[in-house]
Coordinates of C-alpha atoms in Angstrom, one line a residue:
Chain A
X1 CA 0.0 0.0 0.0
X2 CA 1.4 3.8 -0.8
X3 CA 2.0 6.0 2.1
X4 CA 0.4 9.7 2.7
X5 CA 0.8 11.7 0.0
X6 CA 2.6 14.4 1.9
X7 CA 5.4 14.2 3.9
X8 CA 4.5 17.5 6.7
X9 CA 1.2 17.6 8.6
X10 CA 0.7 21.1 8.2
X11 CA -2.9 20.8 8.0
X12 CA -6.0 19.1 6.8
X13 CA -6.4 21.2 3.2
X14 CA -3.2 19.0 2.5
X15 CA -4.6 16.1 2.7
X16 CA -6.3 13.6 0.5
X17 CA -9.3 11.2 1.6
X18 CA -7.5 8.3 1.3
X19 CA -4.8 10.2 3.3
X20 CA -7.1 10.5 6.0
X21 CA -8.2 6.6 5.8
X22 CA -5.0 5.3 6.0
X23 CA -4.6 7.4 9.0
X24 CA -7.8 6.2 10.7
X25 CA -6.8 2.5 9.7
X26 CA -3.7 2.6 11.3
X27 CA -5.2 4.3 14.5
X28 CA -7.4 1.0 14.9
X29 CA -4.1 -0.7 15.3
X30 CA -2.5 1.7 17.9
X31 CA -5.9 1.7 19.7
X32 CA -5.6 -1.9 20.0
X33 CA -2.0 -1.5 21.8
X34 CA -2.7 1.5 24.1
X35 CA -5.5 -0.7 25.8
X36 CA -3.0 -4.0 26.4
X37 CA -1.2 -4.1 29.5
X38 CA 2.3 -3.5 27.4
X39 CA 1.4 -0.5 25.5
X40 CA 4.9 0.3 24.0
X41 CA 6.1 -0.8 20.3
X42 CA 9.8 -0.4 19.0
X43 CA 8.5 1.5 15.8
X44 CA 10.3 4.5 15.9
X45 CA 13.2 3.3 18.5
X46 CA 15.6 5.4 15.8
X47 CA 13.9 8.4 15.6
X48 CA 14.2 11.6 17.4
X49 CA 11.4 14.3 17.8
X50 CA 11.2 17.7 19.6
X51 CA 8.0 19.4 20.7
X52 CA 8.4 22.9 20.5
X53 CA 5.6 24.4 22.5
X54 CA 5.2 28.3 21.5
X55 CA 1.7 28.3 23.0
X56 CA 0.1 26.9 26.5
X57 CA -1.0 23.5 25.9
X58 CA -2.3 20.5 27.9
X59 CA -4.0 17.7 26.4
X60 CA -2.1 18.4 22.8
X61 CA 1.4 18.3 24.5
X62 CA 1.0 15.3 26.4
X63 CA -0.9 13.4 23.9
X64 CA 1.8 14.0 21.6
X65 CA 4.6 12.8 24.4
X66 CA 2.5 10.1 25.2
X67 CA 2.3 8.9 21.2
X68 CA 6.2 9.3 20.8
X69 CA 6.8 7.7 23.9
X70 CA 4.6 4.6 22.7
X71 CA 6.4 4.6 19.9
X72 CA 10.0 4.1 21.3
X73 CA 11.1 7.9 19.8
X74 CA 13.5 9.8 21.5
X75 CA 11.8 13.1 22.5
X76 CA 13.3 16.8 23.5
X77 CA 10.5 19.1 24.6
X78 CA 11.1 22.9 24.5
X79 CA 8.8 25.8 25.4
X80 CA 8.9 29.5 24.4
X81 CA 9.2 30.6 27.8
X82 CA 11.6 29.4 28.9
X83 CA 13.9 29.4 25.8
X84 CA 16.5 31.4 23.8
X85 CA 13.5 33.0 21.9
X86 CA 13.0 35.3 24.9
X87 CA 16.4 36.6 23.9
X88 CA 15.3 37.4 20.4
X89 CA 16.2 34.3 18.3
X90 CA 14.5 33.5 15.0
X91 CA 12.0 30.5 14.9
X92 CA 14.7 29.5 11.6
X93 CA 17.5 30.1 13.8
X94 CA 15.8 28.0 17.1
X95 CA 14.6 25.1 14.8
X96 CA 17.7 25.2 13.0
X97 CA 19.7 24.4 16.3
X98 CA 17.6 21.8 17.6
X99 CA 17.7 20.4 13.9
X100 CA 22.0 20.4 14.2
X101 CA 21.5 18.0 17.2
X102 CA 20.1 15.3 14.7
X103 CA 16.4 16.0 15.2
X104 CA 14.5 14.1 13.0
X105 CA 10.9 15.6 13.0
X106 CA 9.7 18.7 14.5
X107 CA 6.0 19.1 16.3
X108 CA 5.0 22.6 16.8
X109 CA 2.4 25.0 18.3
X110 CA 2.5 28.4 17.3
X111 CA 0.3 31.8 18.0
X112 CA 1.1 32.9 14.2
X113 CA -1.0 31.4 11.5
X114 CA 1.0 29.6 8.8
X115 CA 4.0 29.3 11.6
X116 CA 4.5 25.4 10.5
X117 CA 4.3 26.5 6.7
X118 CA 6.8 29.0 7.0
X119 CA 9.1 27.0 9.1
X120 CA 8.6 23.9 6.5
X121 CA 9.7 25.6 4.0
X122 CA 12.6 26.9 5.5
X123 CA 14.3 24.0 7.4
X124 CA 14.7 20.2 5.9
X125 CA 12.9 17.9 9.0
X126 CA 9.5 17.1 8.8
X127 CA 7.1 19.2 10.1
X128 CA 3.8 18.4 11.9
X129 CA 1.7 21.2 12.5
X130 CA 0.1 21.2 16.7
X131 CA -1.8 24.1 16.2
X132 CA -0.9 27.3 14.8
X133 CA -2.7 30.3 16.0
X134 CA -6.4 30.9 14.3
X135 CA -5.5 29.0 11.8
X136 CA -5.4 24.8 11.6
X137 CA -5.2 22.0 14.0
X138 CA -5.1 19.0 12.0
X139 CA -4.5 16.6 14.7
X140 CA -7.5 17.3 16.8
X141 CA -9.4 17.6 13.6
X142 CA -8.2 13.8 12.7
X143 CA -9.4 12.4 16.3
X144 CA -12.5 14.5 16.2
X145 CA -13.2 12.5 13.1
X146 CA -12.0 9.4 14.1
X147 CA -14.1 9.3 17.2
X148 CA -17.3 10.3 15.5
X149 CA -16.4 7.1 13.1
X150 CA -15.9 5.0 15.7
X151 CA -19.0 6.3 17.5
X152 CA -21.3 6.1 14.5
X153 CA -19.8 4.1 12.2
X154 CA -18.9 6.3 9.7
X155 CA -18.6 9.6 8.4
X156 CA -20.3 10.0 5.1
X157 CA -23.6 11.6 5.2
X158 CA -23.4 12.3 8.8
X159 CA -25.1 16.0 10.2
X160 CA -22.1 17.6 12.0
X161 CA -22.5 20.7 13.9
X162 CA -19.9 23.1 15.5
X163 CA -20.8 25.6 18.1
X164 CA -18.8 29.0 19.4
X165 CA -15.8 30.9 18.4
X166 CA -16.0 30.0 14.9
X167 CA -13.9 33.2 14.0
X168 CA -11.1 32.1 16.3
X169 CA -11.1 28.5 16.2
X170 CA -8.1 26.2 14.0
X171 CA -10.5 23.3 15.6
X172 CA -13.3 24.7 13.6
X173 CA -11.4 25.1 10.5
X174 CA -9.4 21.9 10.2
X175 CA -12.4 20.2 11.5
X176 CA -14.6 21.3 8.4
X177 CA -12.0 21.2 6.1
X178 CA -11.7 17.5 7.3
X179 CA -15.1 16.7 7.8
X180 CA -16.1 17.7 4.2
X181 CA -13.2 15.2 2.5
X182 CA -14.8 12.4 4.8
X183 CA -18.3 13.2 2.9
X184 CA -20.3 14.9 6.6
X185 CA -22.4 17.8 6.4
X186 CA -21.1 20.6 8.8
X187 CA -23.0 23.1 10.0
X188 CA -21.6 26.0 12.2
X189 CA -23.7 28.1 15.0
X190 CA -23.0 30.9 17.2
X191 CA -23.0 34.6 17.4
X192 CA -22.9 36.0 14.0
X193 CA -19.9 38.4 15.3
X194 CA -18.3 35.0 15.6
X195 CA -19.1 33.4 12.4
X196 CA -16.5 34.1 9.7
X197 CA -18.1 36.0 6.8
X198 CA -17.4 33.8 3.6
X199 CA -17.0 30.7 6.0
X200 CA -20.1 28.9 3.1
X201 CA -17.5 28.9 0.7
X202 CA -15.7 26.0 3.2
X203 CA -18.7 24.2 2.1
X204 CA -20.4 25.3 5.6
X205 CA -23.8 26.5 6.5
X206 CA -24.7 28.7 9.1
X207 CA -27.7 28.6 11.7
X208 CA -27.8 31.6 14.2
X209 CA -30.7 29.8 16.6
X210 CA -28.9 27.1 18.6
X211 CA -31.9 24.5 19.4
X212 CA -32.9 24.6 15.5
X213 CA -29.2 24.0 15.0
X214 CA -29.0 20.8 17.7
X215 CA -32.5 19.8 16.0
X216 CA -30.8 19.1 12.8
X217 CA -27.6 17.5 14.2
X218 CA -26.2 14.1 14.7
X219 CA -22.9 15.5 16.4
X220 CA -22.6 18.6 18.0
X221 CA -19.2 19.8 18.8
X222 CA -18.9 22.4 21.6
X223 CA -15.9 24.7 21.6
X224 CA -14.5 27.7 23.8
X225 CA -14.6 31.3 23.6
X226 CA -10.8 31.8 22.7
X227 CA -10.6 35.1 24.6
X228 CA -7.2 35.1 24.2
X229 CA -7.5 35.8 20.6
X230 CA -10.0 38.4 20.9
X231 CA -9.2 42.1 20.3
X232 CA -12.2 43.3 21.2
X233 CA -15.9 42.7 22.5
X234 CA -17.7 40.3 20.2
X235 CA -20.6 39.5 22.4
X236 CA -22.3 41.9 25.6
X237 CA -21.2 39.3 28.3
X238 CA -20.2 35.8 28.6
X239 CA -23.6 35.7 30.7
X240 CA -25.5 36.3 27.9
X241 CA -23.7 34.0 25.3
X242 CA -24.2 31.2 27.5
X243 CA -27.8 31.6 28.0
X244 CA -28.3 32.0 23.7
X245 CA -25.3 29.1 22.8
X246 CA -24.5 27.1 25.9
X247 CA -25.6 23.5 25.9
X248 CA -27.4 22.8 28.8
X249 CA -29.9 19.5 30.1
X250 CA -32.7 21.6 29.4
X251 CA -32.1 22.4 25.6
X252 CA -30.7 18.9 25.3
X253 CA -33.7 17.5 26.2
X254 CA -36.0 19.8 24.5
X255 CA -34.5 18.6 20.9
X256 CA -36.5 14.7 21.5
X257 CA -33.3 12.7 19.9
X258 CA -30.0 11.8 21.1
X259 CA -27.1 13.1 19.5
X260 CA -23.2 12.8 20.3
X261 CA -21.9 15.5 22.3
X262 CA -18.0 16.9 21.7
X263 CA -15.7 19.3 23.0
X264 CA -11.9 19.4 21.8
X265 CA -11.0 20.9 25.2
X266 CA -10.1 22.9 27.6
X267 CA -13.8 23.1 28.9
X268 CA -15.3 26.2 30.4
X269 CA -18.1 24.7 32.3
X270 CA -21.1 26.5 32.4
X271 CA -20.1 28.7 29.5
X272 CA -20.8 26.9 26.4
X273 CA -21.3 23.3 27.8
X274 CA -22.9 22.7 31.5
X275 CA -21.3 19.9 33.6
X276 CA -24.3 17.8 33.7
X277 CA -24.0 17.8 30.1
X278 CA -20.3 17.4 29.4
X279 CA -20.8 14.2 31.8
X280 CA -23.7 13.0 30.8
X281 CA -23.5 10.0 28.9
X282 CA -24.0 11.4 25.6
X283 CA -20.5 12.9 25.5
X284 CA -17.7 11.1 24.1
X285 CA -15.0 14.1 25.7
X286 CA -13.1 11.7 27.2
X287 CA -13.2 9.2 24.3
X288 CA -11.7 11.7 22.3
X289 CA -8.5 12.4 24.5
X290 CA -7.8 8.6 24.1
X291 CA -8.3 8.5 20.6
X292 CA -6.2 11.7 20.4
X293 CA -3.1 9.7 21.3
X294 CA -3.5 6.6 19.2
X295 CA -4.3 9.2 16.6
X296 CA -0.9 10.7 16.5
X297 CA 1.2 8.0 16.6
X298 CA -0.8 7.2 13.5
X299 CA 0.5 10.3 12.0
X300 CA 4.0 9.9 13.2
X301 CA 4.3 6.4 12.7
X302 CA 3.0 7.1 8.9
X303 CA 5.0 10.1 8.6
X304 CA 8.3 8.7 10.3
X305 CA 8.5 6.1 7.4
X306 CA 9.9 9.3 5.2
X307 CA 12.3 10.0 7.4
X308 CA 15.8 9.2 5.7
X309 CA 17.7 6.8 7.6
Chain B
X1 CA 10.7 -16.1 -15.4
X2 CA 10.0 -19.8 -14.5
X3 CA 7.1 -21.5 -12.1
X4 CA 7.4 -25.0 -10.7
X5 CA 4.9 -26.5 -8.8
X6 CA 6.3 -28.0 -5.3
X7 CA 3.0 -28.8 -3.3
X8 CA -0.9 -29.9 -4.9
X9 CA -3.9 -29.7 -3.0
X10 CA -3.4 -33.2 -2.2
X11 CA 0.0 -33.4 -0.8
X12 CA -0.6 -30.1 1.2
X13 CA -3.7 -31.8 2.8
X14 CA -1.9 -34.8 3.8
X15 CA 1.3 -32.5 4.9
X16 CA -1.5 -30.5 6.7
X17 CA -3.1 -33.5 8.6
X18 CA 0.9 -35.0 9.4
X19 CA 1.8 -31.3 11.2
X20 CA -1.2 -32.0 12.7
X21 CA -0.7 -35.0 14.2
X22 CA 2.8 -34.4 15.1
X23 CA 1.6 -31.0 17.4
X24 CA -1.2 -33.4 19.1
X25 CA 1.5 -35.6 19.5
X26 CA 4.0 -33.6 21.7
X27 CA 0.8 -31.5 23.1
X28 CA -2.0 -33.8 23.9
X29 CA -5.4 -32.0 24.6
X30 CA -3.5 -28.5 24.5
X31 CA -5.2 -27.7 27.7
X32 CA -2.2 -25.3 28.2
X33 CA -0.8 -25.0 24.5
X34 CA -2.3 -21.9 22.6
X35 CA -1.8 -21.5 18.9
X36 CA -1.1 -18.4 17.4
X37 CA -0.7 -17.6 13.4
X38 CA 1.3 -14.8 12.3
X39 CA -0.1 -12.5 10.4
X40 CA -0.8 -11.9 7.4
X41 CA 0.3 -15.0 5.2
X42 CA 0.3 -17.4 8.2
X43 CA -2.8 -17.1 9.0
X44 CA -4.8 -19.7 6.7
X45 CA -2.1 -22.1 7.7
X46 CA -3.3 -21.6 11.3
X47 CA -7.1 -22.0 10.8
X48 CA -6.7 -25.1 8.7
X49 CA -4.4 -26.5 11.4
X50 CA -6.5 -25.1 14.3
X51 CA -9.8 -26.9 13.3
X52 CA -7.5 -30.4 12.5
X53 CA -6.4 -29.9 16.3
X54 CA -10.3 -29.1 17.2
X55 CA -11.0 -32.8 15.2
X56 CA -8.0 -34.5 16.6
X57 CA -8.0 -34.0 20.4
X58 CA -11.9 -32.9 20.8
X59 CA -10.8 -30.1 22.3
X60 CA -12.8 -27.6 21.4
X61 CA -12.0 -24.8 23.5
X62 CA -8.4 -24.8 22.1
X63 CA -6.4 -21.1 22.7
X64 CA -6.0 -19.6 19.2
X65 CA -4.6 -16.0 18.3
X66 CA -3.9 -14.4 15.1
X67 CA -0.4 -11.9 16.2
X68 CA 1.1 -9.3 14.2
X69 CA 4.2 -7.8 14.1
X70 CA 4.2 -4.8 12.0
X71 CA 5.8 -2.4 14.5
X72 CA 8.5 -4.7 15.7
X73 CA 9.6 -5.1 12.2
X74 CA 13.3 -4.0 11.0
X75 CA 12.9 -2.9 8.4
X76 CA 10.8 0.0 9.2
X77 CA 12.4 3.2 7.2
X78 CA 14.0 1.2 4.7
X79 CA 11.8 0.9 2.1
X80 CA 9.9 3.1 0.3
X81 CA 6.9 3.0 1.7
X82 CA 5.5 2.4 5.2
X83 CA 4.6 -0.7 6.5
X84 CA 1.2 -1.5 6.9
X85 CA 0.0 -3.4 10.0
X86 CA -2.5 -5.8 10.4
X87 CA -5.0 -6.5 12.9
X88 CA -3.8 -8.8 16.3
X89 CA -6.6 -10.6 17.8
X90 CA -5.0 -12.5 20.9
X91 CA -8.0 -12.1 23.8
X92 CA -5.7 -14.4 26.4
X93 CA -2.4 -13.6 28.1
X94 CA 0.7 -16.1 26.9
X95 CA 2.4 -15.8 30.5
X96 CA 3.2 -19.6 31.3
X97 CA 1.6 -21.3 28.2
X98 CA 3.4 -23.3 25.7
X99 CA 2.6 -21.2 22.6
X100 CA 3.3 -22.8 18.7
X101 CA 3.3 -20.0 16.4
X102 CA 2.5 -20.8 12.6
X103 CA 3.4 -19.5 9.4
X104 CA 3.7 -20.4 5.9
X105 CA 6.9 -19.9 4.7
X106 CA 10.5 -19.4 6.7
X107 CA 12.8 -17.9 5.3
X108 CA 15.4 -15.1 6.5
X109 CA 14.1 -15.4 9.5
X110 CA 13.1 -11.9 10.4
X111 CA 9.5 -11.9 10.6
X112 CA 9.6 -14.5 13.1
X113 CA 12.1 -12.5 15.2
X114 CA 9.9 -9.6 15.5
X115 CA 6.9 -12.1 16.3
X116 CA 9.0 -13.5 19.1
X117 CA 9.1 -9.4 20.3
X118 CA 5.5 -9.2 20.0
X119 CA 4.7 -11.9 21.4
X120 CA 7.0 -11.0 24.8
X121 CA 4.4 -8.1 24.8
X122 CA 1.6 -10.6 26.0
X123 CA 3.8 -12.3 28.5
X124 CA 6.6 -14.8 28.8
X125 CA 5.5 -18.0 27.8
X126 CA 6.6 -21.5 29.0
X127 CA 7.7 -22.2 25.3
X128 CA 7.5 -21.1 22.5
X129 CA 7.2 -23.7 19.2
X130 CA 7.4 -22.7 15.4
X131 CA 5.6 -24.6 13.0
X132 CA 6.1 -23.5 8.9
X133 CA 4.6 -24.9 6.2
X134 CA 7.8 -24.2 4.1
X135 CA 11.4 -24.0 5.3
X136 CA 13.6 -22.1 2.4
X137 CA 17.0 -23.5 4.4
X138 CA 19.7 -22.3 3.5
X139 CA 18.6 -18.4 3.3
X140 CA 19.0 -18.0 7.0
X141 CA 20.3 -14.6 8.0
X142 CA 19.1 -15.7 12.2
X143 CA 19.4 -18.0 14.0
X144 CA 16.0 -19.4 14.3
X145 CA 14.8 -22.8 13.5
X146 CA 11.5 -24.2 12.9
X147 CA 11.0 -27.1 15.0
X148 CA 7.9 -28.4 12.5
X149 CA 8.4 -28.5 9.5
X150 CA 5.7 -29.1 6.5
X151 CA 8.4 -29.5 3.4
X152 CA 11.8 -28.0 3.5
X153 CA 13.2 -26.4 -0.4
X154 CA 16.3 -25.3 -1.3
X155 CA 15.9 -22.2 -3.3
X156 CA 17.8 -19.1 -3.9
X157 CA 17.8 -15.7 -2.9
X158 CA 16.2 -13.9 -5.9
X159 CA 13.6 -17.1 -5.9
X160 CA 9.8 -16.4 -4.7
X161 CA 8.0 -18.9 -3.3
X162 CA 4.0 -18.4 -3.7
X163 CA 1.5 -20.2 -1.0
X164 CA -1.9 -19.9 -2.7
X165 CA -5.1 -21.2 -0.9
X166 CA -8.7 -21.8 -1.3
X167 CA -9.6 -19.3 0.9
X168 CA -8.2 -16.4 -1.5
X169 CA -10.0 -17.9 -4.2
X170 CA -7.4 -20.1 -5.9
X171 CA -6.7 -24.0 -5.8
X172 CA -4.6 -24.9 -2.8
X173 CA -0.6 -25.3 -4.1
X174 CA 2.5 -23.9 -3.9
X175 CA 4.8 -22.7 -6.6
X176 CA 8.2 -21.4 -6.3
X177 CA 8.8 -19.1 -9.0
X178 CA 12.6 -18.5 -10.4
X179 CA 14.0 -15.7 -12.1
X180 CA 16.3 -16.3 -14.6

């Protein structure tokens, strides 16, 4: 069988459908060896890879340590703070360096849109794209997929729905971007000072009332207000988007079907998702921070076989 | 290119039933022996020996796995393209069984090397067995030795050697094919 067709995973617009299935296939097999009692293979036992953390992350950062550690990589982790870029080094100049201590693939989070572009451009390891700033997080966008496949069965034809910070979000970007390839339909909600203007040209639609939105859903994903990307007031008071977007018991109920609830994390509870919601047994949060590492060694496991050894 | 046809559907049957006989021979009812094909071409080798076993001792709660060993491989990185795993299904744990792994044709040795790896990941058996179908001798490049063996060839390196079954949709033989 041919490996992915590219050999960075800078985002999902890269990516071909049968890129995407060959990632979710091999996932099935790393799912299979994260749940046995010896969840470590030698895959990658001659393969280094650094982390390089320009942005606060949890759940990313340790999913992706986890997935290289499963693998048998060697791993360097680095973050901004605490790090020569402080002292005004270029990212060329930082990657470069870590690159001369025989690096072999490079995962990075950056606030800049089209950080991992630039930087894949410009140095010779692989590249695989963390999140970088508004603009993609292909990873989460992969095990957002993959869990709603393993949840419904499949993709194609399915009524997806994404809910918040449109405008901000790389989760709501990569995830339509990928979400269309698979064959879903996608449909975004939230405050139209949220919602990106041309964002139907992603092959999106919009829907402004909430409990019409959930009506027509199979899978509604919840995100966060990313107020640390906002420049200025979008909405009167988080108050008041949570009583118009956030998903509580009471509109859950009032829709009369069950759907599959999602958040990619952090959560702000009682914001846009309540706790007796987010815990309820409808939501598959937890699922998807599992999948999320067997998910990424996918990724690295497919994308380490173009490292040259 | 040449084909030669080493094994028909009747000598593989009766090489089938003799492997057979000899496993229930050293294993008895396999109350504590688990079989376990390696994936992917060892596989149909394992059924067909798996329901003999089933016939032969009445045992029909024998231990059988199907183990891959795509990520223990080493040869990972030095092709051109990435290895593709297959699925494992082994529900039980190996610790302090006797386990006979199966496959269909030995040669360098390497796949079964990384199976032995894999199969440490599900515990440390009492002992492990290797059955092959076919034994290429001579192409060794470990030291590992079938201890059954269903017909033993002597080819060469550039030689292929082609296991075709029933199950796939063909007639049950096997051909070694020779470049010239």
């Amino acid at each position: 069988m041919e490996g992915l067709s590219t050999r960075h995973l800078l985002g999902i617009k890269d990516l071909k459908e049968q890129d995407i299935q060959l990632i979710f296939e091999t996932s099935d097999n790393f799912k299979q060896i994260i749940n046995r009692s010896i969840k470590k293979v030698p895959s990658l036992r001659d393969v280094t890879i650094a982390n390089i953390f320009f942005e606060n992350s949890t759940r990313t950062r340790i999913s992706f340590e986890l997935a290289e550690k499963r693998l048998s990589a060697d791993i360097v982790n680095f973050s901004a703070s605490s790090s020569s870029v402080s002292k005004g080094e270029t990212l060329i100049d930082t990657v470069n360096n870590i690159l001369a201590m025989k690096v072999d693939m490079v995962v990075m989070r950056h606030p800049a849109p089209g950080a991992c572009i630039f930087l894949a451009k410009n140095v010779k390891s692989q590249i695989i794209n963390a999140g970088d700033g508004t603009h993609e997080h292909p990873t989460q966008a992969l095990l957002d997929a993959y869990s709603i496949r393993e949840k419904l069965g499949g993709l194609a034809g399915k009524k997806i729905l994404i809910v918040g910070d449109i405008l901000h979000s790389r989760v709501a970007l990569s995830n339509i971007l990928c979400l269309k390839k698979l064959g879903a339909e996608v449909k975004v909600c939230g405050p139209p000072t949220l919602i990106p203007k041309f964002i139907s040209t992603l092959g999106a639609t919009v829907e402004y009332d909430l409990k019409k939105a959930l009506a027509w859903c199979d899978v509604a994903n919840m995100l966060r207000i990313q107020h640390e990307r906002q420049d200025f007031k979008y909405f009167p008071s988080l108050r008041e988007y949570s009583m118009q977007y956030g998903l509580t018991l009471d509109v859950l109920k009032a829709i009369g079907k069950e759907i599959v609830i999602m958040h990619p994390g952090p959560i702000n509870r009682g914001v846009e998702i309540t706790s007796e919601v987010a815990d309820s047994g409808q939501a598959i949060i937890l699922e998807q921070v599992e999948n999320g590492v067997a998910v990424r060694m996918a990724v690295l496991y497919l994308l380490a076989a173009q490292v040259e050894s | 290119m040449q084909r030669r046809q080493i094994l028909d559907a009747h000598k593989l049957s009766i090489i089938l039933q003799r492997l057979a006989l000899e496993i229930a021979e050293n294993h008895g009812h396999f109350q504590n022996t688990a079989i376990i094909g390696l994936q992917p071409r060892g596989i149909i080798v394992a059924r067909r020996l798996y329901q003999k076993l089933k016939e032969i001792t009445g045992n029909e709660n024998i231990k059988f796995g199907e183990l891959d060993s795509t990520f223990y491989r080493d040869d990972f990185r030095r092709g051109s393209s990435p290895l593709v795993p297959n699925s494992i299904k082994l529900d039980f744990i190996v610790e302090d069984k006797k386990v006979i792994l199966i496959d269909d044709v030995l040669y360098t040795g390497r796949s079964v090397r990384s199976a032995l790896n894999a199969l440490a990941d599900f515990g440390r058996p009492l002992k492990t067995e290797l059955l092959v179908l076919i034994d290429r001798v001579h192409n060794r490049e470990l030291p590992i030795e079938p201890n059954y063996v269903g017909e033993k060839i002597d080819t060469r390196a550039h030689d292929k050697v082609e296991v075709l079954w029933k199950e796939n949709g063909a007639k049950d033989e096997v051909w070694i094919i020779t470049k010239n």
